[in-house]
Tab-separated table of C-alpha atoms in Angstrom:
chain	number	residue	atom	x	y	z
A	36	MET	CA	89.609	136.536	111.195
A	37	SER	CA	89.070	132.983	110.200
A	38	GLN	CA	91.769	130.694	108.537
A	39	SER	CA	90.694	128.726	105.488
A	40	PRO	CA	90.993	125.024	106.239
A	41	PRO	CA	94.132	123.118	105.016
A	42	PRO	CA	94.085	121.655	101.645
A	43	SER	CA	92.781	118.224	101.349
A	44	ALA	CA	94.334	115.369	99.068
A	45	HIS	CA	91.947	116.455	96.393
A	46	ASP	CA	93.468	119.993	95.945
A	47	ALA	CA	97.057	119.691	96.783
A	48	ARG	CA	99.284	120.817	94.172
A	49	ASP	CA	102.827	120.122	93.200
A	50	GLU	CA	105.870	122.509	92.587
A	51	SER	CA	104.501	123.081	89.156
A	52	GLY	CA	100.942	123.970	90.185
A	53	ARG	CA	99.316	120.696	89.191
A	54	LEU	CA	97.010	118.705	91.092
A	55	ILE	CA	98.565	115.849	92.586
A	56	ARG	CA	95.557	113.551	92.337
A	57	GLU	CA	95.483	113.981	88.484
A	58	LEU	CA	99.173	112.439	88.347
A	59	HIS	CA	99.648	114.586	85.383
A	60	GLY	CA	103.146	113.574	83.704
A	61	VAL	CA	103.682	111.075	86.318
A	62	THR	CA	104.551	107.707	85.084
A	63	LEU	CA	103.648	104.346	87.167
A	64	ALA	CA	107.421	103.654	87.207
A	65	GLN	CA	108.275	107.139	88.816
A	66	ILE	CA	105.313	106.491	91.275
A	67	LEU	CA	106.677	103.280	92.295
A	68	GLU	CA	110.348	104.795	92.675
A	69	TYR	CA	109.368	107.350	94.815
A	70	LEU	CA	107.216	105.128	97.202
A	71	VAL	CA	110.298	102.624	97.489
A	72	ALA	CA	112.597	105.583	98.297
A	73	ALA	CA	109.893	107.129	100.723
A	74	TYR	CA	108.988	103.795	102.582
A	75	GLY	CA	111.338	100.758	101.174
A	76	TRP	CA	110.063	97.364	100.311
A	77	PRO	CA	109.070	96.228	103.682
A	78	GLU	CA	107.196	99.330	104.797
A	79	LEU	CA	105.439	99.432	101.233
A	80	ASP	CA	104.472	95.904	101.648
A	81	SER	CA	102.723	96.531	105.031
A	82	ARG	CA	101.007	99.390	103.753
A	83	ILE	CA	99.820	97.815	100.587
A	84	ARG	CA	99.743	93.985	100.927
A	85	ILE	CA	100.821	92.657	97.454
A	86	ASN	CA	103.051	89.748	96.918
A	87	CYS	CA	105.280	91.658	94.441
A	88	PHE	CA	106.463	94.006	97.403
A	89	SER	CA	107.129	91.079	99.727
A	90	THR	CA	108.610	88.111	97.746
A	91	ASP	CA	111.892	89.238	95.869
A	92	PRO	CA	110.517	92.608	95.149
A	93	SER	CA	111.922	94.675	92.307
A	94	ILE	CA	110.822	97.825	90.334
A	95	LYS	CA	110.593	95.700	87.143
A	96	SER	CA	108.302	92.762	88.479
A	97	SER	CA	106.206	95.204	90.308
A	98	LEU	CA	105.373	97.336	87.265
A	99	THR	CA	104.472	94.047	85.401
A	100	PHE	CA	101.879	93.264	88.180
A	101	LEU	CA	100.650	96.809	88.754
A	102	ARG	CA	100.237	97.271	84.890
A	103	ARG	CA	97.912	94.226	84.804
A	104	THR	CA	96.039	94.706	88.006
A	105	PRO	CA	93.798	97.822	88.210
A	106	TRP	CA	92.814	97.522	91.951
A	107	ALA	CA	96.589	97.361	93.002
A	108	ARG	CA	97.508	100.005	90.635
A	109	ALA	CA	94.762	102.281	92.221
A	110	LYS	CA	96.009	101.317	95.658
A	111	VAL	CA	99.510	102.327	94.828
A	112	GLU	CA	98.254	105.669	93.205
A	113	GLU	CA	96.447	106.502	96.353
A	114	LEU	CA	99.252	105.857	98.578
A	115	TYR	CA	101.451	108.138	96.311
A	116	ILE	CA	98.708	110.873	96.206
A	117	ASN	CA	98.358	110.860	100.040
A	118	THR	CA	102.240	110.730	100.768
A	119	ARG	CA	103.052	113.719	98.155
A	120	THR	CA	100.060	115.640	99.872
A	121	ALA	CA	101.704	115.281	103.157
A	122	GLU	CA	105.103	115.967	102.023
A	123	LEU	CA	104.008	119.241	100.179
A	124	ARG	CA	101.926	120.249	103.604
A	125	LYS	CA	104.926	119.707	105.719
A	126	ALA	CA	107.224	121.657	103.543
A	127	LYS	CA	104.625	124.574	103.483
A	128	SER	CA	104.548	124.754	107.130
């Protein structure tokens, strides 16, 4: 009997059954707070090189920058999706 492949980041679902990649009901502030809690500012800065993560970082200043900078927001959202997907996979195993 063959096993099905593990879910990819494209089909991972949260506890409510929603696709993680759709970010349904998740605000940018919640995403940023989650990533800061998971990685801390120094690690977040090493993963996504953005000055607002390295120079006097704060949620407020980072949100201001991310809301005005689509490429940076996309990178933050992608890191969130990948991190949440890995977290959910680990919890299921």
